[in-house]
Short mmCIF file of C-alpha atoms and ligand atoms in Angstrom, two decimals:
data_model
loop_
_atom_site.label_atom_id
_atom_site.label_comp_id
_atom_site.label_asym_id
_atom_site.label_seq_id
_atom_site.Cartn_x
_atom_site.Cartn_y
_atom_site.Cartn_z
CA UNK A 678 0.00 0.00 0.00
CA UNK A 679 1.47 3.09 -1.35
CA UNK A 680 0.72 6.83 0.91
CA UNK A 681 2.25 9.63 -0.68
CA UNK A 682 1.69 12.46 2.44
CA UNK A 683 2.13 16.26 0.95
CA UNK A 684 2.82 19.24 3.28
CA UNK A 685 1.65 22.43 1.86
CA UNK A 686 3.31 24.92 4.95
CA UNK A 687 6.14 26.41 4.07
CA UNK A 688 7.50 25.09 7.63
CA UNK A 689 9.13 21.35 7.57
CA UNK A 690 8.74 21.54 11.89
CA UNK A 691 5.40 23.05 12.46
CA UNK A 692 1.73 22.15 13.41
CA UNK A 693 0.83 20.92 9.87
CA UNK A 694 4.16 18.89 9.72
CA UNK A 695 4.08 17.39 13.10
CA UNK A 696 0.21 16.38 12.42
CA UNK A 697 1.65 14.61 9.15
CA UNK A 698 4.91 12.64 10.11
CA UNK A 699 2.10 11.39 13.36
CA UNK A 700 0.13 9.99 10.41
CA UNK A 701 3.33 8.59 8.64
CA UNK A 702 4.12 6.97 11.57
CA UNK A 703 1.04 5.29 12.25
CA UNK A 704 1.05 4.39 8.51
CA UNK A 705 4.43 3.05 8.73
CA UNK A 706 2.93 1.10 11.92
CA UNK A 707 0.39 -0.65 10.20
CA UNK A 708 2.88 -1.52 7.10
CA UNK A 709 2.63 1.03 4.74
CA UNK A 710 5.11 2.53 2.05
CA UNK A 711 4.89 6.34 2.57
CA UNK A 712 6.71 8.88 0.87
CA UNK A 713 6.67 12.49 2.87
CA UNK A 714 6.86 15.47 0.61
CA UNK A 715 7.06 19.13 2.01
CA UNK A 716 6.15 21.48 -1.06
CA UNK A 717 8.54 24.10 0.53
CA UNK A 718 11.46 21.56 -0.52
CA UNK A 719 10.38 21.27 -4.41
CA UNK A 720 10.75 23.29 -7.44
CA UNK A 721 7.22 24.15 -8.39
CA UNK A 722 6.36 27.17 -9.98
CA UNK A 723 3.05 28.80 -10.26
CA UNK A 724 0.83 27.81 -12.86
CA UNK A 725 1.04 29.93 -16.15
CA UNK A 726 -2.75 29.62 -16.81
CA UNK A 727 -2.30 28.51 -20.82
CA UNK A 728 -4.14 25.40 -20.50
CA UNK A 729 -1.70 23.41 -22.83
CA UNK A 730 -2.19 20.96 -20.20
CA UNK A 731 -5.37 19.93 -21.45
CA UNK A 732 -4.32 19.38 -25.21
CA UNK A 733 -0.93 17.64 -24.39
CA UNK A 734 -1.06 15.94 -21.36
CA UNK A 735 1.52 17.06 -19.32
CA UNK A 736 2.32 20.53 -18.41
CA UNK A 737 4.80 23.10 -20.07
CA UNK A 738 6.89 23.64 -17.31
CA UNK A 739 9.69 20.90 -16.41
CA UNK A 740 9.57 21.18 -12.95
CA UNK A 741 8.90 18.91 -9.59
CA UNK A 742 5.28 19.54 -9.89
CA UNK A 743 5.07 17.09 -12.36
CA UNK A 744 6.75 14.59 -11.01
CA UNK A 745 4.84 15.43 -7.75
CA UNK A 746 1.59 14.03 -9.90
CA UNK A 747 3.16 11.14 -11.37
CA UNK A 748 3.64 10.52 -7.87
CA UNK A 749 0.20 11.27 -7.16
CA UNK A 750 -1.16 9.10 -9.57
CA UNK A 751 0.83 6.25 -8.74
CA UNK A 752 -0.33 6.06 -4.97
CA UNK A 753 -3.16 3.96 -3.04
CA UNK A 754 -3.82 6.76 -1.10
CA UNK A 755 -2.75 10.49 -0.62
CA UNK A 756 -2.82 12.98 2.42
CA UNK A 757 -2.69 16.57 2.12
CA UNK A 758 -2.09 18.93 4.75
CA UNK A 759 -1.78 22.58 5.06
CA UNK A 760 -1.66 25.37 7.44
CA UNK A 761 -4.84 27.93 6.94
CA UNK A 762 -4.00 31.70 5.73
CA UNK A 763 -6.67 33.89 5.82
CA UNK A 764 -9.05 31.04 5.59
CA UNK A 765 -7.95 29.27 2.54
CA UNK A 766 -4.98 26.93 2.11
CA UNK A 767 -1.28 27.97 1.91
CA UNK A 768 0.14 29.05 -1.02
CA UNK A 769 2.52 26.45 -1.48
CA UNK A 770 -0.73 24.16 -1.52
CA UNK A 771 -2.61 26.38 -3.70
CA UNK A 772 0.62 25.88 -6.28
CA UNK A 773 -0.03 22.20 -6.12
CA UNK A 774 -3.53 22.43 -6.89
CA UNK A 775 -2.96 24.29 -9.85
CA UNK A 776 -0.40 22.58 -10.84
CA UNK A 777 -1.48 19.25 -10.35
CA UNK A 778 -3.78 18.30 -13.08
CA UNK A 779 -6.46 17.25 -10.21
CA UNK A 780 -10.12 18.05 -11.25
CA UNK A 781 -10.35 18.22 -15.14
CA UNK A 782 -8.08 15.33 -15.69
CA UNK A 783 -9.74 12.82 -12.69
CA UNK A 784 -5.65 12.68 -11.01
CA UNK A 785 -7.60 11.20 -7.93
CA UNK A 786 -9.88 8.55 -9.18
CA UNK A 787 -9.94 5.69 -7.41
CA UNK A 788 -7.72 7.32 -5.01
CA UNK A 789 -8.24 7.29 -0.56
CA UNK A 790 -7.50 10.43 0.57
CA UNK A 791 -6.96 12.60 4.36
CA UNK A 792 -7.59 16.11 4.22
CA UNK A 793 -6.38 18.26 6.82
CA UNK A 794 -6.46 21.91 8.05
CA UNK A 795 -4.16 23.45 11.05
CA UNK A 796 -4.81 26.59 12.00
CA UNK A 797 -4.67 28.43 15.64
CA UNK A 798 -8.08 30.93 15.30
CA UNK A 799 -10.86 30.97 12.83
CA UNK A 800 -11.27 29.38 9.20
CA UNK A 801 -9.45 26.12 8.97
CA UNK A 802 -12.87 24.77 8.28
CA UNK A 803 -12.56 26.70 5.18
CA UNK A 804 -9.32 25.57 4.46
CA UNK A 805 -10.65 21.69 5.05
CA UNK A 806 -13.27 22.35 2.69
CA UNK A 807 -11.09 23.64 0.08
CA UNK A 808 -9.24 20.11 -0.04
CA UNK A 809 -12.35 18.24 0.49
CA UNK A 810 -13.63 19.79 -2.57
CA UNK A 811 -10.41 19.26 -4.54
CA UNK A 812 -10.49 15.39 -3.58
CA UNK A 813 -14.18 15.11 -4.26
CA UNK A 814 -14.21 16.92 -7.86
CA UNK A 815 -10.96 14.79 -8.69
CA UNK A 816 -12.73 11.79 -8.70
CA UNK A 817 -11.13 10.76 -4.65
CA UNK A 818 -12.31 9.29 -1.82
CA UNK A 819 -12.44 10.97 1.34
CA UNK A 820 -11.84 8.95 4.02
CA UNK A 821 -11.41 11.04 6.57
CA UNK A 822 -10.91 15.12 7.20
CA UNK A 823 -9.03 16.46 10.08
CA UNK A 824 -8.96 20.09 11.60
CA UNK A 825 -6.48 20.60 13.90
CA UNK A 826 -6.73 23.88 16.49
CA UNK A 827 -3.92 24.90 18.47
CA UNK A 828 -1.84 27.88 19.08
CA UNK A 829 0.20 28.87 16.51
CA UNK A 830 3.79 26.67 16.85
CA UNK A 831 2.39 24.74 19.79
CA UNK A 832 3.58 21.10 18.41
CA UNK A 833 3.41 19.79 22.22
CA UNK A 834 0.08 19.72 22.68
CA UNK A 835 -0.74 18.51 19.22
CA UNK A 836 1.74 15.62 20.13
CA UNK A 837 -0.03 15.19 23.17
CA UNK A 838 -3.87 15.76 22.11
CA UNK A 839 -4.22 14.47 18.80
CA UNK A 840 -2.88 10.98 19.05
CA UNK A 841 -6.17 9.45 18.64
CA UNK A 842 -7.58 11.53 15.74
CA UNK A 843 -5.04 10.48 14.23
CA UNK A 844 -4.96 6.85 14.78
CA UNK A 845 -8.55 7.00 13.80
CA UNK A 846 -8.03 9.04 10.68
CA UNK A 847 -5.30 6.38 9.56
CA UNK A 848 -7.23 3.38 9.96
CA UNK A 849 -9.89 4.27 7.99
CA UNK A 850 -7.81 5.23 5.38
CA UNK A 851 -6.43 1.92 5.58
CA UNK A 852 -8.87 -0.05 5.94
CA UNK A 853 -11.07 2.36 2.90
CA UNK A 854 -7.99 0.86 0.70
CA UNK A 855 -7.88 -2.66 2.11
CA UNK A 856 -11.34 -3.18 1.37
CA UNK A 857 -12.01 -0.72 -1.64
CA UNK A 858 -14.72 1.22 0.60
CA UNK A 859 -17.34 2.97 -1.69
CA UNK A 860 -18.62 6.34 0.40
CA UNK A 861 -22.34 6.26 -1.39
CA UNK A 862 -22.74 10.36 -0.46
CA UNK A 863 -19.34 11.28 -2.32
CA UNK A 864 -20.29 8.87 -5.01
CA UNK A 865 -23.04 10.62 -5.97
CA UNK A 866 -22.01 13.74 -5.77
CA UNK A 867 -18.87 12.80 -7.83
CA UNK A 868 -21.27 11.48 -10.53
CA UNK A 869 -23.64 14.81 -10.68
CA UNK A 870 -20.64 16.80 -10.71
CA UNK A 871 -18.76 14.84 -13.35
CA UNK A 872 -21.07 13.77 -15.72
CA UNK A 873 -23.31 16.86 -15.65
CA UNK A 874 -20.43 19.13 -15.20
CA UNK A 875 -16.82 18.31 -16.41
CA UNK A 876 -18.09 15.65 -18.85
CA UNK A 877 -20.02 18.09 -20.82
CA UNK A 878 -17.15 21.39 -20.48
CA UNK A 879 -14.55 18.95 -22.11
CA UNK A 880 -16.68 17.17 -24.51
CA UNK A 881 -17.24 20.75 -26.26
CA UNK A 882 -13.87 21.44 -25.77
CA UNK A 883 -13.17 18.98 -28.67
CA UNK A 884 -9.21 18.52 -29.97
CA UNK A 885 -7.99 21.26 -27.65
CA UNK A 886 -8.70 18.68 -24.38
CA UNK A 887 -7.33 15.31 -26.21
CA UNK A 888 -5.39 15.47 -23.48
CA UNK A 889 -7.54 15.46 -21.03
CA UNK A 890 -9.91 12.50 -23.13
CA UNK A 891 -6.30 10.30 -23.53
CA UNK A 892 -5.82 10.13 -19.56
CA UNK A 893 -9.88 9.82 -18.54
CA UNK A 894 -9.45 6.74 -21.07
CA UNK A 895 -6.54 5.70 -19.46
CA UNK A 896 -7.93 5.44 -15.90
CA UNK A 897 -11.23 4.22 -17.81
CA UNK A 898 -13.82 7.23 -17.28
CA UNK A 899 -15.10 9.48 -19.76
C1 FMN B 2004 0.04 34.33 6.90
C2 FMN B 2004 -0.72 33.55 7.92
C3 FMN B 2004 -2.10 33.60 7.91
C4 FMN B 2004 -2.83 32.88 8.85
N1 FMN B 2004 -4.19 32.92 8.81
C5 FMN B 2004 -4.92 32.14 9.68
C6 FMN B 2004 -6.35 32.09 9.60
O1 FMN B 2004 -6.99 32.72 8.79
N2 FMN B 2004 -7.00 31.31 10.50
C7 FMN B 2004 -6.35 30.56 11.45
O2 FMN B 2004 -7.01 29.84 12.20
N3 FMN B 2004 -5.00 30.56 11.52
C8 FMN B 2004 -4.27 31.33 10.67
N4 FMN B 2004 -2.89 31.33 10.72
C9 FMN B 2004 -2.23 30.45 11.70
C10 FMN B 2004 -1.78 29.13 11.08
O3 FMN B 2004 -2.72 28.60 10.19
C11 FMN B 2004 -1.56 28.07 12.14
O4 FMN B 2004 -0.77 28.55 13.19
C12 FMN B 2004 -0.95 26.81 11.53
O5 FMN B 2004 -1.08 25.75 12.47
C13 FMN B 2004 0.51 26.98 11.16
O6 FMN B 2004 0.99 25.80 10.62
P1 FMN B 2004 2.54 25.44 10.53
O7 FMN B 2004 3.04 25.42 11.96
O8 FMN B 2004 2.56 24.14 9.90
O9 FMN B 2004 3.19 26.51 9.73
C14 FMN B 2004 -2.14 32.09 9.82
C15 FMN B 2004 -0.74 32.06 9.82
C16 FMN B 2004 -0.03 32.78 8.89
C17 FMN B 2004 1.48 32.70 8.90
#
């Protein structure tokens, strides 16, 4: 079973990464391969908004970001954390989103996915529901979605309080992947959103989103 666990603060010690390596280790526990990535330790530059993406496949920069969803697309199951700014998710995460060929191009179907938020006053529910959304319109399942409240810095008590959200979080990712868990809510919701929204968008699209029609028949959608 194969975890790929993304960081999106730009801090490798913080709240966000202290919540994640507790999840690698419990992963690790229970016989997992995981592979950490902090996003403030790759070369990923913003996304240049020309949508060539969609007609060849891959994107026009030649950076970590794309092997960051190769990555992505070869795991059982992802986790993505990030810190909230100003209720939303970091920028670093918000560079991976865009980057990362998620929604139009299905990078998370079949996929088990954690979401999780840190933040120390008000709007990491926001932030949650930002990656909620992003796994959910990317064809992913949600296992589980974790906000995490403590004073900014304070990795003690997340070390000492959190211990069993996160054992929780991990098993049902686990177990989601061991036995191929279908969530019937986010099913549905994936299949109103897909095939009355993105189906349609690209479909008109024509030629211009070949790229987008080669990988949907690769993962066999579409
Ligand atoms: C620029 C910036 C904006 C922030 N905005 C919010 C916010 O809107 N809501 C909140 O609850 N916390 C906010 N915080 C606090 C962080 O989200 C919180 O302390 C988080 O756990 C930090 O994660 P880290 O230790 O992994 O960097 C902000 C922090 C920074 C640096």
């Amino acid at each position: 079973m194969k975890i790929l666990i993304i960081n999106g603060s730009p801090r490798t010690k913080g709240v966000t990464a202290t919540v994640l390596h507790m999840m690698e280790e419990e992963l690790v526990s229970r016989g997992a391969d995981v592979e950490f990535v902090n996003l403030s330790e790759i070369k990923m530059s913003h996304c240049l908004g020309c949508c060539s993406c969609y007609t060849t496949g891959h994107c026009c920069i030649d950076d970590d970001a794309e092997v960051l969803s190769k990555r992505i697309a070869g795991a059982d199951g992802i986790i993505f954390g990030s810190p909230t700014y100003a209720s939303n998710v970091s920028g670093l995460m918000k560079d991976c989103i865009d980057r990362g060929h998620f929604v139009i191009e299905q990078l998370l179907h079949g996929k088990y996915c954690i979401t999780m938020a840190t933040g120390e006053n008000y709007g990491n529910g926001d932030s949650l529901t930002i990656l909620n959304n992003l796994v959910l319109f990317s064809g992913g399942k949600l296992s589980a979605k974790v906000k995490i409240k403590v004073p900014f810095g304070d990795t003690n008590t997340v070390r000492k309080k959190t211990k069993e959200i996160i054992r929780k979080s991990v098993a049902k990712l686990v177990l989601g992947i061991k036995n191929k868990k279908i969530y019937p809510i986010q099913w549905v919701c994936h299949f109103v959103i897909f095939n009355l929204g993105i189906k349609p968008f690209v479909k008109k699209k024509g030629v211009a989103y070949r790229g987008v029609l080669k990988k949907w028949e690769s993962k066999g959608i579409g």
